[in-house]
């Protein structure tokens, strides 16, 4: 298939910790994995060739894996071939860079553009930009300043993170922000040139996530109730503040006497294992302390293909993190025709239309959440109206095809800018220059 108005490009996607092949819903696997998967597939369908470089985190992975038409995953050996928390990966990034360069040389791969994901791959992308003379488009998915602001001392990111991010912001050709809040952050907190920041919101697969009849959905997942069900889907991390949801459900049960259930989907394992996912243990104890242990159902992690039935089993979906760079799960719930009550933070404040597709509430406020839950659950007509509006909004504004088309247009703009005569050559990094130039000459023949 032709690549629109662009000739077919060879694109390197760098995503050090988030491979599309990784199981989702675990500690370090979430929205970024979905983004890399969906955008690369869509670019492949448009006729481009995408190599996704990700760290080898198991010994038996092949070096390259044909993932989708036009898309390969390249497993890069950097550090031990086993899972490591992403906050431990920073020292491995020079090796990640070197292995990508070696791979490119061996394959004779001449990439037209590098698409960096997350700050560490952003650093590697900057290094390759200098080495190969290739432009870089960067998406952070999450930023260190926001993380530090919200997590304070609990933030386990390497201390260099914000400094490195600031450097990336200065150097890359374009930055993708996933919502206006992130765009403002990049400009105000990181000093990005506003002309270089483009907002491309992420999206949801509207064929995979679709409105399912509630009773049918409950039957499929073996949930035997016709009472109200509140559903949370996502990683079980303190910052997702599922504790806030448990507290709100306890309040709701006390205020209304409704036989409400909370369906909590996510975790490291397919079953709710508090050892593998300590947050599940915390939530179980909290539910017991609040006298609602029998109302909270933890399922553990579920595969993306199974999630439609879980969203569909709910009357309303909730997500009240302290902060959220974008948040795919609200969009997934909306695509499933369910209203979403979410924190008025980050991407959620952009995807959820207050009063139309759900409600926005302040984070860390179980009473506010409980009041909105009571409102939606007491009024099936409101619930259904919001659910329909949610689905319509997703179809209008949040499809991966749209994301890929806008990304392709951005690539086109970057490459057109590059094609114009350069004003001055950019100075090369001192330590990488000799080898990088050599590699660059070998690659760019
Ligand atoms: N997810 C999943 N199985 C689970 C829980 C979550 O596949 O059991 C997926 C979920 O559908 C979503 C992603 O993990 O696509 C989470 O992305 P989001 O942007 O909401 O949050 P993040 O995890 O990136 O912070």
Short mmCIF file of C-alpha atoms and ligand atoms in Angstrom, two decimals:
data_model
loop_
_atom_site.label_atom_id
_atom_site.label_comp_id
_atom_site.label_asym_id
_atom_site.label_seq_id
_atom_site.Cartn_x
_atom_site.Cartn_y
_atom_site.Cartn_z
CA UNK A 1 0.00 0.00 0.00
CA UNK A 2 1.22 3.50 -0.72
CA UNK A 3 2.34 5.71 2.14
CA UNK A 4 0.00 8.62 1.44
CA UNK A 5 1.89 11.62 0.17
CA UNK A 6 5.18 10.38 1.65
CA UNK A 7 7.44 7.82 0.03
CA UNK A 8 7.74 4.67 2.16
CA UNK A 9 10.00 5.44 5.10
CA UNK A 10 12.25 3.28 7.21
CA UNK A 11 11.55 4.21 10.80
CA UNK A 12 13.34 3.16 13.99
CA UNK A 13 11.03 3.10 17.01
CA UNK A 14 13.02 3.06 20.23
CA UNK A 15 11.24 1.78 23.32
CA UNK A 16 13.76 0.40 25.78
CA UNK A 17 11.37 -1.12 28.32
CA UNK A 18 8.01 -1.27 26.56
CA UNK A 19 7.74 -3.94 23.89
CA UNK A 20 4.43 -4.54 22.17
CA UNK A 21 5.07 -8.23 22.76
CA UNK A 22 5.12 -7.80 26.54
CA UNK A 23 2.08 -8.82 28.48
CA UNK A 24 0.09 -5.80 29.45
CA UNK A 25 -1.16 -4.79 32.86
CA UNK A 26 2.03 -5.63 34.75
CA UNK A 27 4.17 -3.24 36.73
CA UNK A 28 6.11 -1.68 33.89
CA UNK A 29 3.82 -2.58 30.97
CA UNK A 30 1.00 -0.25 30.15
CA UNK A 31 -0.03 2.46 27.77
CA UNK A 32 3.38 2.85 26.14
CA UNK A 33 3.35 -0.78 24.98
CA UNK A 34 -0.07 -0.25 23.41
CA UNK A 35 1.03 3.00 21.75
CA UNK A 36 4.15 1.46 20.21
CA UNK A 37 2.14 -1.52 19.00
CA UNK A 38 -0.74 0.40 17.47
CA UNK A 39 1.20 3.24 15.89
CA UNK A 40 3.81 0.95 14.36
CA UNK A 41 1.14 -1.39 12.96
CA UNK A 42 -0.77 1.51 11.43
CA UNK A 43 2.44 2.94 9.92
CA UNK A 44 3.18 -0.53 8.53
CA UNK A 45 -0.27 -0.62 6.94
CA UNK A 46 0.48 2.75 5.36
CA UNK A 47 3.48 1.23 3.62
CA UNK A 48 6.32 2.24 5.95
CA UNK A 49 8.88 -0.16 7.42
CA UNK A 50 9.20 0.06 11.20
CA UNK A 51 11.83 -1.58 13.40
CA UNK A 52 10.92 -1.46 17.09
CA UNK A 53 14.07 -1.63 19.21
CA UNK A 54 13.43 -2.88 22.72
CA UNK A 55 15.65 -4.42 25.37
CA UNK A 56 15.98 -8.19 25.42
CA UNK A 57 14.37 -9.14 28.73
CA UNK A 58 14.32 -12.92 28.30
CA UNK A 59 17.10 -15.20 27.01
CA UNK A 60 15.00 -17.09 24.48
CA UNK A 61 13.81 -14.10 22.43
CA UNK A 62 14.92 -14.06 18.77
CA UNK A 63 16.96 -11.06 17.64
CA UNK A 64 14.25 -10.02 15.21
CA UNK A 65 10.59 -10.92 15.29
CA UNK A 66 8.21 -10.22 12.42
CA UNK A 67 5.44 -8.55 14.36
CA UNK A 68 3.00 -7.20 11.79
CA UNK A 69 3.13 -6.35 8.07
CA UNK A 70 6.03 -3.92 7.75
CA UNK A 71 6.87 -4.11 11.46
CA UNK A 72 9.68 -5.99 13.21
CA UNK A 73 10.63 -6.11 16.84
CA UNK A 74 14.40 -6.07 17.36
CA UNK A 75 15.49 -7.42 20.74
CA UNK A 76 18.58 -5.52 21.79
CA UNK A 77 21.02 -7.13 24.21
CA UNK A 78 21.78 -4.58 26.93
CA UNK A 79 22.25 -5.86 30.44
CA UNK A 80 21.01 -9.22 31.73
CA UNK A 81 18.37 -10.91 29.56
CA UNK A 82 15.66 -10.82 32.19
CA UNK A 83 13.02 -8.37 33.40
CA UNK A 84 14.44 -5.35 35.18
CA UNK A 85 12.36 -2.48 36.58
CA UNK A 86 12.55 0.43 34.18
CA UNK A 87 14.15 2.65 36.78
CA UNK A 88 17.18 0.32 36.71
CA UNK A 89 17.73 0.59 32.97
CA UNK A 90 19.44 3.96 32.68
CA UNK A 91 23.03 2.63 33.10
CA UNK A 92 22.33 0.18 30.27
CA UNK A 93 21.48 2.83 27.73
CA UNK A 94 25.00 3.26 26.26
CA UNK A 95 24.98 -0.49 25.53
CA UNK A 96 21.47 -0.19 24.09
CA UNK A 97 22.73 2.59 21.80
CA UNK A 98 25.81 0.67 20.70
CA UNK A 99 23.85 -2.49 19.93
CA UNK A 100 21.35 -0.56 17.82
CA UNK A 101 24.22 1.00 15.87
CA UNK A 102 25.79 -2.42 15.36
CA UNK A 103 22.49 -3.84 14.19
CA UNK A 104 21.96 -0.97 11.74
CA UNK A 105 25.46 -1.43 10.31
CA UNK A 106 25.07 -5.18 9.99
CA UNK A 107 21.71 -4.88 8.30
CA UNK A 108 22.77 -1.95 6.14
CA UNK A 109 19.69 -0.24 7.51
CA UNK A 110 19.39 3.39 6.59
CA UNK A 111 16.70 4.84 8.79
CA UNK A 112 14.92 7.98 7.62
CA UNK A 113 13.70 8.90 11.07
CA UNK A 114 13.91 7.86 14.71
CA UNK A 115 10.85 7.90 16.95
CA UNK A 116 11.93 7.91 20.60
CA UNK A 117 9.61 6.70 23.37
CA UNK A 118 10.18 7.59 27.03
CA UNK A 119 13.14 9.57 28.29
CA UNK A 120 15.81 6.86 28.15
CA UNK A 121 15.09 5.98 24.54
CA UNK A 122 14.92 9.72 23.93
CA UNK A 123 18.54 9.97 25.07
CA UNK A 124 19.52 7.08 22.80
CA UNK A 125 17.60 8.69 19.94
CA UNK A 126 19.61 11.89 20.47
CA UNK A 127 22.85 9.90 20.32
CA UNK A 128 21.77 8.16 17.12
CA UNK A 129 20.65 11.47 15.67
CA UNK A 130 24.21 12.69 15.96
CA UNK A 131 25.74 9.41 14.85
CA UNK A 132 23.53 8.78 11.85
CA UNK A 133 22.41 12.29 10.98
CA UNK A 134 18.79 11.23 11.19
CA UNK A 135 15.96 13.40 12.57
CA UNK A 136 14.20 12.49 15.79
CA UNK A 137 10.60 12.73 16.88
CA UNK A 138 10.19 12.17 20.61
CA UNK A 139 7.25 11.23 22.80
CA UNK A 140 7.86 10.99 26.53
CA UNK A 141 4.67 9.17 27.63
CA UNK A 142 5.44 10.48 31.13
CA UNK A 143 7.81 13.13 32.40
CA UNK A 144 10.12 13.31 35.35
CA UNK A 145 8.98 16.71 36.59
CA UNK A 146 5.37 15.56 36.92
CA UNK A 147 6.44 12.32 38.52
CA UNK A 148 8.62 14.09 41.06
CA UNK A 149 5.91 16.65 41.78
CA UNK A 150 3.42 13.92 42.63
CA UNK A 151 5.58 11.19 44.05
CA UNK A 152 8.21 13.24 45.87
CA UNK A 153 10.59 10.98 47.80
CA UNK A 154 8.83 7.87 46.48
CA UNK A 155 10.02 8.67 42.95
CA UNK A 156 12.60 6.01 42.07
CA UNK A 157 13.66 7.60 38.76
CA UNK A 158 17.40 8.12 38.35
CA UNK A 159 18.38 11.62 39.51
CA UNK A 160 19.56 12.57 36.01
CA UNK A 161 16.12 12.07 34.50
CA UNK A 162 14.91 15.65 34.44
CA UNK A 163 18.25 16.98 33.25
CA UNK A 164 18.32 14.42 30.45
CA UNK A 165 14.74 15.23 29.49
CA UNK A 166 15.54 18.91 29.32
CA UNK A 167 18.43 18.17 27.01
CA UNK A 168 16.24 15.99 24.78
CA UNK A 169 13.62 18.75 24.58
CA UNK A 170 16.30 21.17 23.36
CA UNK A 171 17.69 18.85 20.72
CA UNK A 172 14.98 16.82 19.05
CA UNK A 173 13.29 17.86 15.84
CA UNK A 174 9.75 17.54 17.19
CA UNK A 175 8.04 16.56 20.43
CA UNK A 176 4.71 14.79 20.55
CA UNK A 177 2.51 15.72 23.51
CA UNK A 178 -0.47 13.48 24.15
CA UNK A 179 -2.75 16.18 25.47
CA UNK A 180 -2.79 19.95 25.97
CA UNK A 181 -1.70 19.56 29.62
CA UNK A 182 1.47 17.77 28.51
CA UNK A 183 2.09 20.37 25.82
CA UNK A 184 1.91 23.12 28.43
CA UNK A 185 4.24 21.16 30.69
CA UNK A 186 6.82 20.71 27.94
CA UNK A 187 6.77 24.40 27.14
CA UNK A 188 6.47 25.83 30.66
CA UNK A 189 8.49 23.34 32.71
CA UNK A 190 11.03 22.16 30.15
CA UNK A 191 11.38 25.27 28.02
CA UNK A 192 10.36 23.58 24.76
CA UNK A 193 9.93 25.76 21.70
CA UNK A 194 6.11 25.78 21.27
CA UNK A 195 6.54 25.52 17.49
CA UNK A 196 8.21 22.14 17.96
CA UNK A 197 5.54 20.57 20.16
CA UNK A 198 2.66 18.86 18.41
CA UNK A 199 -0.35 17.45 20.23
CA UNK A 200 -1.31 14.00 18.99
CA UNK A 201 -3.60 12.32 21.49
CA UNK A 202 -3.39 8.56 21.77
CA UNK A 203 -6.31 6.40 20.83
CA UNK A 204 -8.14 3.14 21.20
CA UNK A 205 -8.91 0.20 18.92
CA UNK A 206 -12.62 0.73 18.29
CA UNK A 207 -13.06 -2.76 16.82
CA UNK A 208 -11.51 -4.47 19.83
CA UNK A 209 -13.26 -2.28 22.39
CA UNK A 210 -16.98 -2.07 21.62
CA UNK A 211 -20.22 -1.76 23.60
CA UNK A 212 -21.29 -5.17 24.86
CA UNK A 213 -24.61 -5.99 26.46
CA UNK A 214 -24.12 -5.81 30.23
CA UNK A 215 -25.76 -9.15 31.05
CA UNK A 216 -23.82 -10.89 28.27
CA UNK A 217 -20.56 -9.33 29.48
CA UNK A 218 -21.21 -10.47 33.06
CA UNK A 219 -22.03 -13.96 31.85
CA UNK A 220 -18.78 -14.11 29.88
CA UNK A 221 -16.64 -13.20 32.85
CA UNK A 222 -18.66 -15.26 35.32
CA UNK A 223 -19.92 -12.32 37.35
CA UNK A 224 -23.18 -13.39 38.87
CA UNK A 225 -24.99 -10.20 39.84
CA UNK A 226 -27.54 -7.85 38.38
CA UNK A 227 -26.67 -5.16 40.90
CA UNK A 228 -24.55 -2.09 40.10
CA UNK A 229 -20.92 -2.72 39.15
CA UNK A 230 -18.13 -0.16 39.18
CA UNK A 231 -15.13 -1.23 37.09
CA UNK A 232 -11.45 -0.24 37.36
CA UNK A 233 -8.97 -1.52 34.79
CA UNK A 234 -5.28 -0.69 35.00
CA UNK A 235 -2.03 -1.22 36.76
CA UNK A 236 -2.20 -1.66 40.50
CA UNK A 237 0.12 1.09 41.61
CA UNK A 238 -0.20 3.58 44.46
CA UNK A 239 -0.35 6.48 41.99
CA UNK A 240 -3.40 4.98 40.26
CA UNK A 241 -5.06 5.42 43.68
CA UNK A 242 -7.42 2.48 43.53
CA UNK A 243 -7.54 3.02 47.31
CA UNK A 244 -9.56 6.14 46.58
CA UNK A 245 -12.01 4.00 44.58
CA UNK A 246 -12.33 1.42 47.37
CA UNK A 247 -13.05 4.21 49.86
CA UNK A 248 -15.64 5.74 47.54
CA UNK A 249 -17.38 2.41 47.03
CA UNK A 250 -17.51 1.94 50.81
CA UNK A 251 -19.11 5.38 51.17
CA UNK A 252 -21.55 4.67 48.37
CA UNK A 253 -22.62 1.40 49.95
CA UNK A 254 -23.14 3.15 53.29
CA UNK A 255 -25.04 6.11 51.83
CA UNK A 256 -27.29 4.23 49.42
CA UNK A 257 -27.48 0.65 50.70
CA UNK A 258 -27.02 -0.43 47.07
CA UNK A 259 -25.52 -3.90 46.53
CA UNK A 260 -22.67 -2.27 44.59
CA UNK A 261 -19.59 -4.25 43.51
CA UNK A 262 -16.17 -3.04 42.51
CA UNK A 263 -14.48 -5.05 39.77
CA UNK A 264 -10.73 -4.35 39.92
CA UNK A 265 -8.79 -5.67 36.92
CA UNK A 266 -5.00 -5.56 36.75
CA UNK A 267 -1.85 -6.75 38.47
CA UNK A 268 1.28 -8.71 37.78
CA UNK A 269 -0.37 -12.07 37.47
CA UNK A 270 -3.51 -13.52 35.98
CA UNK A 271 -4.81 -14.12 39.50
CA UNK A 272 -4.91 -11.55 42.31
CA UNK A 273 -1.63 -12.29 44.04
CA UNK A 274 -0.71 -9.81 46.79
CA UNK A 275 2.84 -11.12 46.85
CA UNK A 276 3.43 -10.38 43.19
CA UNK A 277 1.39 -7.18 43.37
CA UNK A 278 1.73 -5.65 46.85
CA UNK A 279 -0.85 -2.96 46.03
CA UNK A 280 -3.51 -5.68 45.74
CA UNK A 281 -2.66 -6.70 49.32
CA UNK A 282 -3.03 -3.09 50.46
CA UNK A 283 -6.39 -2.81 48.71
CA UNK A 284 -7.65 -6.10 50.13
CA UNK A 285 -6.80 -4.97 53.66
CA UNK A 286 -8.40 -1.59 53.08
CA UNK A 287 -11.61 -3.20 51.76
CA UNK A 288 -11.69 -5.50 54.79
CA UNK A 289 -11.13 -2.58 57.19
CA UNK A 290 -14.00 -0.70 55.54
CA UNK A 291 -16.26 -3.77 55.76
CA UNK A 292 -16.62 -4.23 51.99
CA UNK A 293 -14.25 -7.15 51.35
CA UNK A 294 -17.12 -9.14 49.83
CA UNK A 295 -17.94 -6.34 47.41
CA UNK A 296 -14.51 -5.94 45.83
CA UNK A 297 -13.54 -8.47 43.17
CA UNK A 298 -9.88 -8.58 42.19
CA UNK A 299 -9.29 -10.50 38.99
CA UNK A 300 -5.56 -10.00 38.40
CA UNK A 301 -4.27 -9.11 34.95
CA UNK A 302 -6.34 -9.77 31.85
CA UNK A 303 -5.26 -9.82 28.22
CA UNK A 304 -6.31 -6.86 26.06
CA UNK A 305 -8.61 -9.10 24.00
CA UNK A 306 -10.55 -10.04 27.15
CA UNK A 307 -11.06 -6.54 28.47
CA UNK A 308 -14.16 -5.57 26.50
CA UNK A 309 -16.22 -8.00 28.59
CA UNK A 310 -14.76 -6.55 31.81
CA UNK A 311 -15.54 -2.96 30.86
CA UNK A 312 -18.91 -4.13 29.56
CA UNK A 313 -19.74 -5.81 32.88
CA UNK A 314 -19.56 -2.42 34.57
CA UNK A 315 -22.24 0.23 34.75
CA UNK A 316 -19.57 2.86 35.09
CA UNK A 317 -15.76 2.90 34.86
CA UNK A 318 -13.55 4.79 37.30
CA UNK A 319 -9.97 5.95 37.29
CA UNK A 320 -8.78 8.44 39.87
CA UNK A 321 -4.98 8.58 39.70
CA UNK A 322 -3.03 11.38 41.35
CA UNK A 323 -1.80 12.25 37.88
CA UNK A 324 -2.03 10.68 34.45
CA UNK A 325 0.10 11.67 31.46
CA UNK A 326 -2.58 10.40 29.08
CA UNK A 327 -4.51 7.33 30.26
CA UNK A 328 -5.68 4.73 27.77
CA UNK A 329 -8.10 2.96 30.08
CA UNK A 330 -10.65 5.82 30.17
CA UNK A 331 -10.71 5.76 26.37
CA UNK A 332 -11.11 1.99 26.32
CA UNK A 333 -14.06 2.24 28.71
CA UNK A 334 -15.57 5.00 26.57
CA UNK A 335 -15.15 2.86 23.44
CA UNK A 336 -17.06 0.15 25.33
CA UNK A 337 -19.90 2.62 25.78
CA UNK A 338 -19.44 3.15 29.49
CA UNK A 339 -19.41 6.50 31.27
CA UNK A 340 -16.12 7.29 32.98
CA UNK A 341 -15.61 9.08 36.25
CA UNK A 342 -12.00 10.17 36.33
CA UNK A 343 -9.59 12.52 38.06
CA UNK A 344 -9.48 15.97 36.52
CA UNK A 345 -5.77 15.57 35.77
CA UNK A 346 -3.52 15.26 32.70
CA UNK A 347 -5.00 13.43 29.75
CA UNK A 348 -8.17 12.40 31.59
CA UNK A 349 -9.29 16.03 31.82
CA UNK A 350 -9.02 16.07 28.03
CA UNK A 351 -10.58 12.73 27.08
CA UNK A 352 -13.52 12.73 29.51
CA UNK A 353 -16.09 15.45 28.79
CA UNK A 354 -17.50 16.49 32.15
CA UNK A 355 -21.28 16.06 32.23
CA UNK A 356 -21.33 14.60 28.71
CA UNK A 357 -19.28 11.36 28.63
CA UNK A 358 -18.82 11.05 32.38
CA UNK A 359 -17.62 13.23 35.23
CA UNK A 360 -14.33 14.73 36.34
CA UNK A 361 -13.59 14.73 40.05
CA UNK A 362 -10.66 15.99 42.10
CA UNK A 363 -8.06 13.30 42.85
CA UNK A 364 -7.76 12.01 46.43
CA UNK A 365 -11.38 12.83 47.18
CA UNK A 366 -13.46 9.68 47.81
CA UNK A 367 -16.55 11.70 48.75
CA UNK A 368 -16.60 13.54 45.43
CA UNK A 369 -16.20 10.25 43.60
CA UNK A 370 -18.91 8.57 45.67
CA UNK A 371 -21.35 11.42 44.95
CA UNK A 372 -20.81 11.09 41.18
CA UNK A 373 -21.07 7.31 41.34
CA UNK A 374 -24.38 7.66 43.17
CA UNK A 375 -25.61 10.10 40.53
CA UNK A 376 -24.78 7.82 37.59
CA UNK A 377 -25.96 4.60 39.23
CA UNK A 378 -29.27 6.14 40.32
CA UNK A 379 -30.12 7.19 36.78
CA UNK A 380 -29.86 4.47 34.10
CA UNK A 381 -30.95 6.93 31.41
CA UNK A 382 -28.06 9.26 32.29
CA UNK A 383 -25.69 6.29 32.41
CA UNK A 384 -26.76 5.10 28.96
CA UNK A 385 -26.76 8.58 27.45
CA UNK A 386 -23.24 9.22 28.70
CA UNK A 387 -22.13 5.79 27.48
CA UNK A 388 -23.39 6.50 23.97
CA UNK A 389 -21.77 9.95 23.97
CA UNK A 390 -18.51 8.38 25.13
CA UNK A 391 -18.46 5.89 22.27
CA UNK A 392 -19.30 8.63 19.77
CA UNK A 393 -16.49 10.82 21.09
CA UNK A 394 -13.96 8.01 20.70
CA UNK A 395 -15.08 7.28 17.14
CA UNK A 396 -14.79 10.97 16.33
CA UNK A 397 -11.51 11.85 17.94
CA UNK A 398 -9.49 8.87 19.16
CA UNK A 399 -8.73 6.22 16.57
CA UNK A 400 -5.24 4.82 15.95
CA UNK A 401 -5.63 5.44 12.25
CA UNK A 402 -5.94 9.16 13.01
CA UNK A 403 -2.90 9.01 15.27
CA UNK A 404 -0.86 7.29 12.55
CA UNK A 405 -1.97 9.77 9.89
CA UNK A 406 -1.04 12.70 12.10
CA UNK A 407 2.25 11.05 12.98
CA UNK A 408 2.98 10.48 9.31
CA UNK A 409 2.20 14.13 8.57
CA UNK A 410 4.59 15.12 11.35
CA UNK A 411 7.33 12.91 9.89
CA UNK A 412 6.70 14.58 6.54
CA UNK A 413 7.12 18.04 8.05
CA UNK A 414 10.35 17.03 9.81
CA UNK A 415 11.84 15.49 6.69
CA UNK A 416 10.84 18.46 4.55
CA UNK A 417 12.57 20.74 7.03
CA UNK A 418 15.67 18.55 6.87
CA UNK A 419 15.66 18.59 3.09
CA UNK A 420 16.08 22.37 3.11
CA UNK A 421 19.74 23.46 3.09
CA UNK A 422 21.23 23.25 6.57
CA UNK A 423 22.19 26.50 8.22
CA UNK A 424 25.16 25.08 10.06
CA UNK A 425 26.28 21.57 10.92
CA UNK A 426 25.40 20.64 14.49
CA UNK A 427 28.38 19.97 16.73
CA UNK A 428 28.89 16.29 17.45
CA UNK A 429 29.19 14.87 20.95
CA UNK A 430 32.86 14.64 21.82
CA UNK A 431 33.00 11.03 22.98
CA UNK A 432 30.88 9.58 20.23
CA UNK A 433 32.22 11.53 17.29
CA UNK A 434 34.98 9.28 16.02
CA UNK A 435 33.09 6.04 16.12
CA UNK A 436 29.77 7.62 15.28
CA UNK A 437 31.07 9.23 12.12
CA UNK A 438 32.62 5.97 11.13
CA UNK A 439 29.37 4.11 11.77
CA UNK A 440 27.40 6.82 10.03
CA UNK A 441 29.57 6.50 6.91
CA UNK A 442 29.12 2.79 6.89
CA UNK A 443 25.40 3.04 7.29
CA UNK A 444 24.66 5.98 5.05
CA UNK A 445 26.01 4.68 1.77
N1 LIG B 1 -4.23 -3.43 30.70
C1 LIG B 1 -4.34 -4.75 30.29
N2 LIG B 1 -4.66 -5.71 31.20
C2 LIG B 1 -4.88 -5.42 32.50
C3 LIG B 1 -4.77 -4.06 32.91
C4 LIG B 1 -4.44 -3.09 31.99
O1 LIG B 1 -4.18 -5.07 29.12
O2 LIG B 1 -5.15 -6.33 33.26
C5 LIG B 1 -3.91 -2.39 29.69
C6 LIG B 1 -5.06 -1.41 29.52
O3 LIG B 1 -6.06 -1.99 28.72
C7 LIG B 1 -4.37 -0.23 28.88
C8 LIG B 1 -2.97 -0.28 29.49
O4 LIG B 1 -2.83 -1.59 30.08
O5 LIG B 1 -4.31 -0.35 27.49
C9 LIG B 1 -2.79 0.78 30.56
O6 LIG B 1 -2.57 2.01 29.93
P1 LIG B 1 -2.87 3.42 30.61
O7 LIG B 1 -2.45 4.45 29.63
O8 LIG B 1 -4.28 3.48 31.07
O9 LIG B 1 -1.98 3.48 31.91
P2 LIG B 1 -0.43 3.16 32.14
O10 LIG B 1 -0.42 1.73 32.57
O11 LIG B 1 0.31 3.40 30.86
O12 LIG B 1 -0.01 4.07 33.25
#
